[in-house]
PDB file of C-alpha atoms in Angstrom:
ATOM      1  CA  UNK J   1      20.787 -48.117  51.007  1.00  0.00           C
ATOM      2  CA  UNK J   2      17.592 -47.508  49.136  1.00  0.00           C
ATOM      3  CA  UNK J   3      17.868 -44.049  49.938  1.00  0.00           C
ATOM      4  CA  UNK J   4      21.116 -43.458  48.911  1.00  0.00           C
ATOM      5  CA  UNK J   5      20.414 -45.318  45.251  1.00  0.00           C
ATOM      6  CA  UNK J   6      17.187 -42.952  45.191  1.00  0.00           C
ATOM      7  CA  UNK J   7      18.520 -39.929  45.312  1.00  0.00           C
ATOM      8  CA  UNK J   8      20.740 -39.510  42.242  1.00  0.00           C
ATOM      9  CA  UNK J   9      17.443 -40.559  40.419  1.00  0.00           C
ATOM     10  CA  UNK J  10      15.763 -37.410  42.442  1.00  0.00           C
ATOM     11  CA  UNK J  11      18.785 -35.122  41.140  1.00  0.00           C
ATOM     12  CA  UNK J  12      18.005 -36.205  37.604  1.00  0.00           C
ATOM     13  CA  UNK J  13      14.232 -36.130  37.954  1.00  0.00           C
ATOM     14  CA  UNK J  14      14.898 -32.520  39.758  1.00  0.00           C
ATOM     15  CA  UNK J  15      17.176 -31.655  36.431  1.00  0.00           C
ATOM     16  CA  UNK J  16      15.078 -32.781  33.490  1.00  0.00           C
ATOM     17  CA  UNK J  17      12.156 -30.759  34.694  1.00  0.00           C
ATOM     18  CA  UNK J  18      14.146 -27.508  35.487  1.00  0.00           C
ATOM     19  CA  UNK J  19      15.057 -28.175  31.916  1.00  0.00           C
ATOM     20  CA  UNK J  20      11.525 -28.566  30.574  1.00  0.00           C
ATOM     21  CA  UNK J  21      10.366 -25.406  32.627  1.00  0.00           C
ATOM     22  CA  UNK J  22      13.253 -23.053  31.282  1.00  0.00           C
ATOM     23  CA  UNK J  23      12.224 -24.637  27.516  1.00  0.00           C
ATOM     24  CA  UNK J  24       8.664 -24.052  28.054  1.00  0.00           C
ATOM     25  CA  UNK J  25       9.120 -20.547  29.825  1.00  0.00           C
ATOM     26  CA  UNK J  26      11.372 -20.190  26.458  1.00  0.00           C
ATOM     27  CA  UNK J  27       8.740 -21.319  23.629  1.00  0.00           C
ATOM     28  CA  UNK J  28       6.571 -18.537  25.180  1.00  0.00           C
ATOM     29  CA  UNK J  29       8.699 -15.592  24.533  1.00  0.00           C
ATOM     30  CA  UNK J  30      12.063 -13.980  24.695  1.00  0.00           C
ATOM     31  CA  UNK J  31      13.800 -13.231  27.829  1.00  0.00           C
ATOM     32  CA  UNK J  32      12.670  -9.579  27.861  1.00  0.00           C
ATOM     33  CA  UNK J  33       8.987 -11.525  27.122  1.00  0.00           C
ATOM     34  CA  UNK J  34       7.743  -9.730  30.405  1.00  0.00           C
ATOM     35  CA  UNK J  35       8.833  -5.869  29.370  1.00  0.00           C
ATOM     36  CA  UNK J  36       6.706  -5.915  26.207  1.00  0.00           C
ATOM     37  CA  UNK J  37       3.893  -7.775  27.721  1.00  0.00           C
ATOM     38  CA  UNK J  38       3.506  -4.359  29.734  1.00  0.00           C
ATOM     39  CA  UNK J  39       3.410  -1.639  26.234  1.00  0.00           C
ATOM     40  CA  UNK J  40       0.231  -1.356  24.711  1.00  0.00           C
ATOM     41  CA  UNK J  41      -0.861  -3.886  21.595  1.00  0.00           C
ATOM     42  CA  UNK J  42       1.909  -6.036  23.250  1.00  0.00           C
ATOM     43  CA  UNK J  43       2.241  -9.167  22.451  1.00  0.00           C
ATOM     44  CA  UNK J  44      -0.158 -11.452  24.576  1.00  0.00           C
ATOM     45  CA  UNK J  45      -0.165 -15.856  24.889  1.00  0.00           C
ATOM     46  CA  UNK J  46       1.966 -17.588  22.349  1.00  0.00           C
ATOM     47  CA  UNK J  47       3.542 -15.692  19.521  1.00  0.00           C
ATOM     48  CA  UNK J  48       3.551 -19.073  16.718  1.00  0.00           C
ATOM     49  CA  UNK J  49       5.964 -17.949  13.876  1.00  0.00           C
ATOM     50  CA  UNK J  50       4.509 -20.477  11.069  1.00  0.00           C
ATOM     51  CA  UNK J  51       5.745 -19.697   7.395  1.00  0.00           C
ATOM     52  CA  UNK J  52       3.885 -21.068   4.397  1.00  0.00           C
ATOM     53  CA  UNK J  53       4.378 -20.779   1.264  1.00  0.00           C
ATOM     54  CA  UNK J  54       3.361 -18.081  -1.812  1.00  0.00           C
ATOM     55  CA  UNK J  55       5.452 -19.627  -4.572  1.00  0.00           C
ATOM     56  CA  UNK J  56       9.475 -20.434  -4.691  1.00  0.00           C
ATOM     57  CA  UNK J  57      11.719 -17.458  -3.069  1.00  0.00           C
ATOM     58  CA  UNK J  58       8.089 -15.936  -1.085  1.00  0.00           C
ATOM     59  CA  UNK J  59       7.142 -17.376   2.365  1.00  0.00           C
ATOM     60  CA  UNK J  60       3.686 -15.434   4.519  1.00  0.00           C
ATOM     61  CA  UNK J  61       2.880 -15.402   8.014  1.00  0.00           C
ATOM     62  CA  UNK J  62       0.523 -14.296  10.412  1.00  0.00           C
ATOM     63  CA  UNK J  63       0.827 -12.327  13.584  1.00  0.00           C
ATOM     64  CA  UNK J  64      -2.145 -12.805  15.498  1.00  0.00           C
ATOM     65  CA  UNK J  65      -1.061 -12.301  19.679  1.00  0.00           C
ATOM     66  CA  UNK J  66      -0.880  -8.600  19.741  1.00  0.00           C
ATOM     67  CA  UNK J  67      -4.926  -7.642  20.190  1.00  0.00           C
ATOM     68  CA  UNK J  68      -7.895  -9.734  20.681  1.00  0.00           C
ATOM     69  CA  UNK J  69      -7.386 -13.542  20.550  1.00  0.00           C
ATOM     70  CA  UNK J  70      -9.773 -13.747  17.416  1.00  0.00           C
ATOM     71  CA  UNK J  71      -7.869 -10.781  15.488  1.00  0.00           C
ATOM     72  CA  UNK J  72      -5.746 -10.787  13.031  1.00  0.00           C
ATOM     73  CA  UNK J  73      -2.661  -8.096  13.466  1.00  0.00           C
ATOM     74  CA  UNK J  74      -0.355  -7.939  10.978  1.00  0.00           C
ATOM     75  CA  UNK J  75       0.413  -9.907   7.423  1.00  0.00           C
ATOM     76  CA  UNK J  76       4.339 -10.522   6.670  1.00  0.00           C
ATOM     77  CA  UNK J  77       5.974 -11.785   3.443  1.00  0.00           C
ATOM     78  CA  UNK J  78       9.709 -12.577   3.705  1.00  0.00           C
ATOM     79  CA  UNK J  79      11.252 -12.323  -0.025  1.00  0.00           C
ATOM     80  CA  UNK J  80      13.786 -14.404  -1.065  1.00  0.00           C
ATOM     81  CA  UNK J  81      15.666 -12.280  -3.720  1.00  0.00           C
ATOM     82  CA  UNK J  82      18.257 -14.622  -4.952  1.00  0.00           C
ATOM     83  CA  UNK J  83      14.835 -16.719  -6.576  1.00  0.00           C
ATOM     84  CA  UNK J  84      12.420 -13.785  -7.251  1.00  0.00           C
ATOM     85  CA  UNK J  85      12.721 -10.199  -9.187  1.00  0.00           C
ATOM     86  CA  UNK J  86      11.570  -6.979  -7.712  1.00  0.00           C
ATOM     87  CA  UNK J  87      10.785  -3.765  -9.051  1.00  0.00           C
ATOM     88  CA  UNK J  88       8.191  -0.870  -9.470  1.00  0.00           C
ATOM     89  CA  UNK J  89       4.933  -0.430 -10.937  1.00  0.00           C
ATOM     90  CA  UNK J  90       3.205   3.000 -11.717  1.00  0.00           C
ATOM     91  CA  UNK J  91      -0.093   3.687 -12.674  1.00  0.00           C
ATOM     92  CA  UNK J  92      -1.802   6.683 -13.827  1.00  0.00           C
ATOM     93  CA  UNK J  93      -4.744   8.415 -11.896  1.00  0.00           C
ATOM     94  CA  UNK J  94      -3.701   5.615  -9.119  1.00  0.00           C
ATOM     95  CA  UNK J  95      -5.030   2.176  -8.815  1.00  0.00           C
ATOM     96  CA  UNK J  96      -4.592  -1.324  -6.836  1.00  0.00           C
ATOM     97  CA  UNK J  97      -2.578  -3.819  -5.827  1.00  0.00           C
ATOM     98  CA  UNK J  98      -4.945  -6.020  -7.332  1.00  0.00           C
ATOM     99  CA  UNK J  99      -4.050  -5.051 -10.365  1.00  0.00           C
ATOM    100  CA  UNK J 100      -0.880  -4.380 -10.216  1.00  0.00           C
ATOM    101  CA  UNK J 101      -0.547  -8.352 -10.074  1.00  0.00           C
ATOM    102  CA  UNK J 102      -2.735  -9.355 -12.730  1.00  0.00           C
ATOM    103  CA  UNK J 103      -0.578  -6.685 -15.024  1.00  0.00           C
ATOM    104  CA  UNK J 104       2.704  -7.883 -13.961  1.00  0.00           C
ATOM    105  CA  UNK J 105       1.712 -11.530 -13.590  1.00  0.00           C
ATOM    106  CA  UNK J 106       3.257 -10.933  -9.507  1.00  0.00           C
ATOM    107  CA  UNK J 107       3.066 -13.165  -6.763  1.00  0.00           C
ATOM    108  CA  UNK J 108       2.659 -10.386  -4.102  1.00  0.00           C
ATOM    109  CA  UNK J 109       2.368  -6.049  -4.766  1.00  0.00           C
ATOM    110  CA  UNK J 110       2.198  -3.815  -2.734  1.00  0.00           C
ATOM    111  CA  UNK J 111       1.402   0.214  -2.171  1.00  0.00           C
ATOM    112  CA  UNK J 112       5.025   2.337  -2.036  1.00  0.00           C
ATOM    113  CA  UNK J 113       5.570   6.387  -1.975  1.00  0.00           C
ATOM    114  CA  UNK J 114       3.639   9.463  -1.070  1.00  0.00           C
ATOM    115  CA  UNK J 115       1.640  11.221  -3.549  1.00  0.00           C
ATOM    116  CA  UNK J 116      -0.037  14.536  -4.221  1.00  0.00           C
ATOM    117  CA  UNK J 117      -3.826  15.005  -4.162  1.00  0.00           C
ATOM    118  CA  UNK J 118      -3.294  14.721  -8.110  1.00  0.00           C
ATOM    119  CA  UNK J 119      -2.647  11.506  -7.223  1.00  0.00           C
ATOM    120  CA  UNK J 120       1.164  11.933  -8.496  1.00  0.00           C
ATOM    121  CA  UNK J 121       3.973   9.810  -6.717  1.00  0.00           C
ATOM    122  CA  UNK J 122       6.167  12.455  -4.404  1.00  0.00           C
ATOM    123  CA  UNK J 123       9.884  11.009  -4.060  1.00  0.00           C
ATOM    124  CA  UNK J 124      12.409   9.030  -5.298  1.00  0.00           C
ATOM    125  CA  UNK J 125      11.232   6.512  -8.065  1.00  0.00           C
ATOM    126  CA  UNK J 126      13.743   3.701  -9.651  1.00  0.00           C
ATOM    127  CA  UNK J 127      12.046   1.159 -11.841  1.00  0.00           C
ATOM    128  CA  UNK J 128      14.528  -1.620 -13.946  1.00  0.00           C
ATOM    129  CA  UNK J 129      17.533   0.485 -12.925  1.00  0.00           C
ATOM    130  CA  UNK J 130      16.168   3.367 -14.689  1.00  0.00           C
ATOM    131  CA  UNK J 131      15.658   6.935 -12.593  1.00  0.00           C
ATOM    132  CA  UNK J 132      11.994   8.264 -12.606  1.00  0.00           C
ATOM    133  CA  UNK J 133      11.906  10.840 -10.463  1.00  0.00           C
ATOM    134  CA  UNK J 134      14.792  12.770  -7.905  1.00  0.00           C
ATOM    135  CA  UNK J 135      14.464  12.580  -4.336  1.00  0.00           C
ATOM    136  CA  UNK J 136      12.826  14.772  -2.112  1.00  0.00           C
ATOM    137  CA  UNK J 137      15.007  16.732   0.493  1.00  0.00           C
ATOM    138  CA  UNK J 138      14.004  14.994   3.971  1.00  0.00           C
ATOM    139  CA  UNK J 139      15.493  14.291   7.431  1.00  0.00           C
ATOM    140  CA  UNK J 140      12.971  12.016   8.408  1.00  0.00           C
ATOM    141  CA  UNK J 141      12.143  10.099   4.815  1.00  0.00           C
ATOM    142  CA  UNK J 142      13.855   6.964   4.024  1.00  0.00           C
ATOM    143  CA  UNK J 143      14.869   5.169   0.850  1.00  0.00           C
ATOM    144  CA  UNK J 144      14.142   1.394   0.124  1.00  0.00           C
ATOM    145  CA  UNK J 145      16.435   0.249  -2.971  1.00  0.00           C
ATOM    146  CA  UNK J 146      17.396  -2.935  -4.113  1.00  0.00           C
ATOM    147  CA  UNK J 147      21.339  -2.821  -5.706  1.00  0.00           C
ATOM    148  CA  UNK J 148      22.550  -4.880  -8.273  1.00  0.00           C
ATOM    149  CA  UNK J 149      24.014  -6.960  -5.896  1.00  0.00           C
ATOM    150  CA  UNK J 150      20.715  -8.252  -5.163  1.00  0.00           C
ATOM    151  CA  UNK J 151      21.004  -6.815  -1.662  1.00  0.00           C
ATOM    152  CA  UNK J 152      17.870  -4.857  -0.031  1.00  0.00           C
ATOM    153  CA  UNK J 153      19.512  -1.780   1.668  1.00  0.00           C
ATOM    154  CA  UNK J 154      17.404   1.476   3.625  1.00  0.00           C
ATOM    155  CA  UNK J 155      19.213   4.817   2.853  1.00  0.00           C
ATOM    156  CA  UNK J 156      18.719   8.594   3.467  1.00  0.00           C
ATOM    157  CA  UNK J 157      17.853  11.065   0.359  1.00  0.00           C
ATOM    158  CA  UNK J 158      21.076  12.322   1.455  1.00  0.00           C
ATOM    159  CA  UNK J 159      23.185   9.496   0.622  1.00  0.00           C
ATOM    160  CA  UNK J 160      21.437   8.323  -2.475  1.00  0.00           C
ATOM    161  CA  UNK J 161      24.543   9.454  -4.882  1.00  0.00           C
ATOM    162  CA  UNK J 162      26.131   6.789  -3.577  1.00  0.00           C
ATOM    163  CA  UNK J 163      24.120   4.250  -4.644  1.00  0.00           C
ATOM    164  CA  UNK J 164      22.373   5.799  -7.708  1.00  0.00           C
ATOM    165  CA  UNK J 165      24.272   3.999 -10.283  1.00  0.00           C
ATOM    166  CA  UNK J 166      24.054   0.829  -8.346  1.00  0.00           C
ATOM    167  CA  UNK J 167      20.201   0.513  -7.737  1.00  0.00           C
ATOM    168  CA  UNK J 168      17.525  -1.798  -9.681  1.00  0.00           C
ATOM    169  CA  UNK J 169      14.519  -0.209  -8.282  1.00  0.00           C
ATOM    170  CA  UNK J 170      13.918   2.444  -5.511  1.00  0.00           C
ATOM    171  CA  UNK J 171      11.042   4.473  -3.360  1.00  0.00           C
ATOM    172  CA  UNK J 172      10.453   7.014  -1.200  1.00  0.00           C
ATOM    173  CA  UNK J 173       8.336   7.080   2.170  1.00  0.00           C
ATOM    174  CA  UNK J 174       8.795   7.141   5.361  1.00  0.00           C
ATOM    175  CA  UNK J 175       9.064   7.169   8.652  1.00  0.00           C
ATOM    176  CA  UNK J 176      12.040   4.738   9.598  1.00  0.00           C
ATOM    177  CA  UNK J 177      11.084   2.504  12.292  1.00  0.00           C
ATOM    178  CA  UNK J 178      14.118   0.281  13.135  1.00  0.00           C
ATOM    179  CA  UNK J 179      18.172   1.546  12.513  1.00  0.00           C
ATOM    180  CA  UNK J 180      20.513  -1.161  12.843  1.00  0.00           C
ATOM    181  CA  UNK J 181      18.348  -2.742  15.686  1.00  0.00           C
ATOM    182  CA  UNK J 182      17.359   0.371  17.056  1.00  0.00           C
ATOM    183  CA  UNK J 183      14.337   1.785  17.290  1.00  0.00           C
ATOM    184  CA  UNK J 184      13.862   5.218  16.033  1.00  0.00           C
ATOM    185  CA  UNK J 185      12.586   8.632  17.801  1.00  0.00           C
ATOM    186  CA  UNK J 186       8.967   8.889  15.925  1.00  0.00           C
ATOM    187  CA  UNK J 187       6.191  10.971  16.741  1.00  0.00           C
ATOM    188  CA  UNK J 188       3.301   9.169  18.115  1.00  0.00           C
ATOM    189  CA  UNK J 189       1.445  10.265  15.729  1.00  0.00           C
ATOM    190  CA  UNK J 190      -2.523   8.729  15.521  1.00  0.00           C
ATOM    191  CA  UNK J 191      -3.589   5.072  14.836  1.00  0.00           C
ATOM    192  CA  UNK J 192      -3.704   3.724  11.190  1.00  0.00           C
ATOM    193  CA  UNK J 193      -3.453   0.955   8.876  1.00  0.00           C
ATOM    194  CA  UNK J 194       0.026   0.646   8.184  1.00  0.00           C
ATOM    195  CA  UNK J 195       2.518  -1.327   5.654  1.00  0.00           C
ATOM    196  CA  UNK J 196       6.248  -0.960   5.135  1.00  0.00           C
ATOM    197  CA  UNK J 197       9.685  -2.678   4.398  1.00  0.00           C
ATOM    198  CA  UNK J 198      12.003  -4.841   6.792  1.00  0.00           C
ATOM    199  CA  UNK J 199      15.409  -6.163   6.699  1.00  0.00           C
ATOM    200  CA  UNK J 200      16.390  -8.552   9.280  1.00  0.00           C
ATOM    201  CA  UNK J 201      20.337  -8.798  10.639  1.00  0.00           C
ATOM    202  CA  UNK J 202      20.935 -11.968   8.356  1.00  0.00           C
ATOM    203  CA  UNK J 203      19.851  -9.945   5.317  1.00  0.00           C
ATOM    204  CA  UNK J 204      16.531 -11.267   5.125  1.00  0.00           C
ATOM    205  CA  UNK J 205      14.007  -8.863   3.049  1.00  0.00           C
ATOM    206  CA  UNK J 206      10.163  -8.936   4.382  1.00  0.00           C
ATOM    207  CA  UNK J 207       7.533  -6.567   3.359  1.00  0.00           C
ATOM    208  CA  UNK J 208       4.338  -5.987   6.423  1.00  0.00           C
ATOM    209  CA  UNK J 209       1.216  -4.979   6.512  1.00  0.00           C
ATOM    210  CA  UNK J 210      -2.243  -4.495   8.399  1.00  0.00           C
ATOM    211  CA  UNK J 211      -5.571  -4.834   7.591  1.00  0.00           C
ATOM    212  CA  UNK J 212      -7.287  -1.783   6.924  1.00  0.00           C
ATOM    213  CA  UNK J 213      -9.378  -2.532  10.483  1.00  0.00           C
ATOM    214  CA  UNK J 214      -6.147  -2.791  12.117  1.00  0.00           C
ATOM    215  CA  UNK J 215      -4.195   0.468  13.653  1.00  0.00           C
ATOM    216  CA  UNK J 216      -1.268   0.973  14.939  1.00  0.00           C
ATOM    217  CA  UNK J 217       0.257   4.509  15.768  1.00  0.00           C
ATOM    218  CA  UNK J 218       4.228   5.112  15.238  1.00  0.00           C
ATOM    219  CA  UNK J 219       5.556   4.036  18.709  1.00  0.00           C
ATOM    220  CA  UNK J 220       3.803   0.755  18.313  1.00  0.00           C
ATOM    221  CA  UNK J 221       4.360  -0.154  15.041  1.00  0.00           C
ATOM    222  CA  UNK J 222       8.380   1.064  15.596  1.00  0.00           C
ATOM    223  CA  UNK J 223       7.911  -1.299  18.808  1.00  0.00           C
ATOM    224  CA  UNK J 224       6.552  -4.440  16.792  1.00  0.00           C
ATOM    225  CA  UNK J 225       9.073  -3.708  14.381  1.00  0.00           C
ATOM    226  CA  UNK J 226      12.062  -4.162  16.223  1.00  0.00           C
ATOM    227  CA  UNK J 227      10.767  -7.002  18.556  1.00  0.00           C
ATOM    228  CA  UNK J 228      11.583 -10.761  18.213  1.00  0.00           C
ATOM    229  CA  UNK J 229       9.831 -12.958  16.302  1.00  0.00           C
ATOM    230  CA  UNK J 230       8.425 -14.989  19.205  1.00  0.00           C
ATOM    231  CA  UNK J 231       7.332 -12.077  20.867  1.00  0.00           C
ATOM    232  CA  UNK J 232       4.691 -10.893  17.960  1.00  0.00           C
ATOM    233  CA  UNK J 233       7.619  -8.855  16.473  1.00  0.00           C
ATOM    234  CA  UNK J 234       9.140  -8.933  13.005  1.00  0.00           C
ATOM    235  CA  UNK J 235      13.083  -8.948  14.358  1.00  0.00           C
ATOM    236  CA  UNK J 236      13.792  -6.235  11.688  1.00  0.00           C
ATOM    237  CA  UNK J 237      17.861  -4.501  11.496  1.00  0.00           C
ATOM    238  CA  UNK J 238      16.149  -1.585   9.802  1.00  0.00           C
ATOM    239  CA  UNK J 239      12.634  -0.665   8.973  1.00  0.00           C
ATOM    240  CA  UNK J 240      10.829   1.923   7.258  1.00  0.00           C
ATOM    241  CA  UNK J 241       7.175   2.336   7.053  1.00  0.00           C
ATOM    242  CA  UNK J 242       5.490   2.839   3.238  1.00  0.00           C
ATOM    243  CA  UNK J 243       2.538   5.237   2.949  1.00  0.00           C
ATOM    244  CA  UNK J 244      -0.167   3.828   5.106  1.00  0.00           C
ATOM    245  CA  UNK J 245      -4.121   4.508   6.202  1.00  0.00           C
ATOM    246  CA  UNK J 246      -6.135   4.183   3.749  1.00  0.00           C
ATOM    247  CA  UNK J 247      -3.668   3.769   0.814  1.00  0.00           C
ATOM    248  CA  UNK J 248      -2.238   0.373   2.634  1.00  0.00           C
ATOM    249  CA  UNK J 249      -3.094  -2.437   0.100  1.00  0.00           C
ATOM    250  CA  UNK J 250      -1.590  -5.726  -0.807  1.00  0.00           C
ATOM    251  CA  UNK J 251      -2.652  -8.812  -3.004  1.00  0.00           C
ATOM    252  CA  UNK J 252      -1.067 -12.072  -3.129  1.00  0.00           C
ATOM    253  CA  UNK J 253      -2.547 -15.541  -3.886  1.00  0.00           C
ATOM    254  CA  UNK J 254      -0.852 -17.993  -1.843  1.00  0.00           C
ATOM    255  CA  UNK J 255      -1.673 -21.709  -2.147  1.00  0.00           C
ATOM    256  CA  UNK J 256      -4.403 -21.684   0.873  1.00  0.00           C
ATOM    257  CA  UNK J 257      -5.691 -18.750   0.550  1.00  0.00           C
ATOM    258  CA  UNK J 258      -6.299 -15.220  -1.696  1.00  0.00           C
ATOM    259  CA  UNK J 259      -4.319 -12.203   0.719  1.00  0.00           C
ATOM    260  CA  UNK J 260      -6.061  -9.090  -0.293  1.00  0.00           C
ATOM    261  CA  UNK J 261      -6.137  -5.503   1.429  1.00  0.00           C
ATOM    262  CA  UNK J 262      -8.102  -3.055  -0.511  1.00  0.00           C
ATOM    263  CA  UNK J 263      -7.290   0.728  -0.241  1.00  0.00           C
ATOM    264  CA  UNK J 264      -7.949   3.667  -1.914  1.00  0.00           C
ATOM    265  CA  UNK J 265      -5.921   3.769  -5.722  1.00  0.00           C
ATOM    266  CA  UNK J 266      -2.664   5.096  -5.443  1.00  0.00           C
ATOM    267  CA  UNK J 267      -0.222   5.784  -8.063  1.00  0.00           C
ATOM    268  CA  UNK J 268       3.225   3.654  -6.689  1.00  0.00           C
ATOM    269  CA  UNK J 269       3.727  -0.543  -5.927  1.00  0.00           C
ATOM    270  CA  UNK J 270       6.366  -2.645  -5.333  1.00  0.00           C
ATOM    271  CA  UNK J 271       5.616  -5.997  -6.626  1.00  0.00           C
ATOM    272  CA  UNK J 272       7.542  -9.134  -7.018  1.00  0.00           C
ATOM    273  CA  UNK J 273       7.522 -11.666 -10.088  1.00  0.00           C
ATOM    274  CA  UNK J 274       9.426 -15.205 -10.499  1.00  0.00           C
ATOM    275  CA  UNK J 275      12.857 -15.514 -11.534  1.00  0.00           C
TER     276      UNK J 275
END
């Protein structure tokens, strides 16, 4: 009798903690947790995705599990462009993201296009809607624009007709990491400081970056791009990388702390103001 009353309670016991393993095996990764764990600068313990808070419509986070448990891997703003304006800043004979801020009165800038050794921006350049400068003829380039519907949106040079009329700021760099949750073919390239764009599935815009004692090369930043979010990843749709090395630099006071990658001056930002 006692035994038969017991052993429901056993089934349930046996249930809840089959439950609380699969949650916990869960909370430590995605399914395919195991596969990435194997790929170099993969992610490594728990992955926390924490957002705090720049100002309304700009959230940061950290990712912190891909190297060394005391490192620091990658810095990631998600931009909320319904309650913020973004746009492009040039400066002459290059300078900083540091800067760039204090001119424009931004809560976050950031380094953009390509230049010359003249220090002149190379590419596409759209600032309030108004054409700077053509693109440049490129099959492995990508275009980041933001169109008047307030929409964040990666293009080729070779479809940028289309949307010429409709865009209120543009740049040029390159390479693309992620297509519609694919990653790229990239060359391997060598290991640098990197920064770029992302646009998650939902339409969410986030802009990344390393410090400058961080490196990455192509394959693994294309791989971080494209992972989940709990696996060290930033879950990006489509990705493109801005130029990186030593022209990756960012500034952004946030309300615990002063964000601030130095590089060398360069000539192109994106930067983001207050609605």
């Amino acid at each position: 009798m006692i035994i038969k009353t017991l052993r429901p309670m056993l089934l349930v016991l046996v249930a809840i903690l089959f439950q609380q393993s699969a949650a916990s095996a869960q909370s430590s990764g995605s399914p395919y947790r195991k596969e990435y764990e194997g790929e170099r600068n993969g992610p490594k313990g728990n992955c926390e995705v924490e957002w705090h808070e720049v100002a309304t419509g700009v959230g940061y986070r950290t990712i912190t599990c891909l190297g060394d448990a005391d490192s620091l891997d990658l810095y990631v703003f998600r931009i909320d462009l319904r309650k913020t304006n973004m746009d492009v800043a040039l400066t002459h004979g290059g300078g900083s993201a540091r800067g760039v801020a204090r001119d424009e009165k931004a809560l976050l800038a950031m380094n953009a296009n390509f230049f010359d050794r003249a220090r002149q921006p190379l590419g596409l350049l759209v600032r309030s809607g108004k054409q700077l400068q053509a693109p440049r003829k490129s099959s492995w380039q990508s275009i980041f624009t933001v169109t008047d519907d307030r929409k964040p949106r990666m293009i080729m040079p070779s479809e940028w007709s289309a949307y010429r009329h409709r865009a209120l700021l543009a740049v040029q760099a390159g390479p693309r990491l992620v297509t519609k949750g694919h990653t790229n073919r990239v060359h391997q390239s060598y290991a640098a400081a990197r920064c770029g764009v992302c646009v998650q599935k939902d339409g969410s815009l986030m802009l990344f970056a390393t410090p400058q004692a961080r490196h990455f090369d192509m394959y693994e930043i294309s791989n971080i791009a494209r992972r989940a979010e709990i696996d060290g990843g930033l879950e990006c749709h489509d990705a493109m990388l801005f130029d990186g090395g030593h022209s990756t630099q960012v500034y952004a006071e946030t309300d615990r702390r002063t964000i601030r990658i130095d590089g060398d001056p360069v000539p192109v930002f994106v930067f983001v103001t207050p609605r």
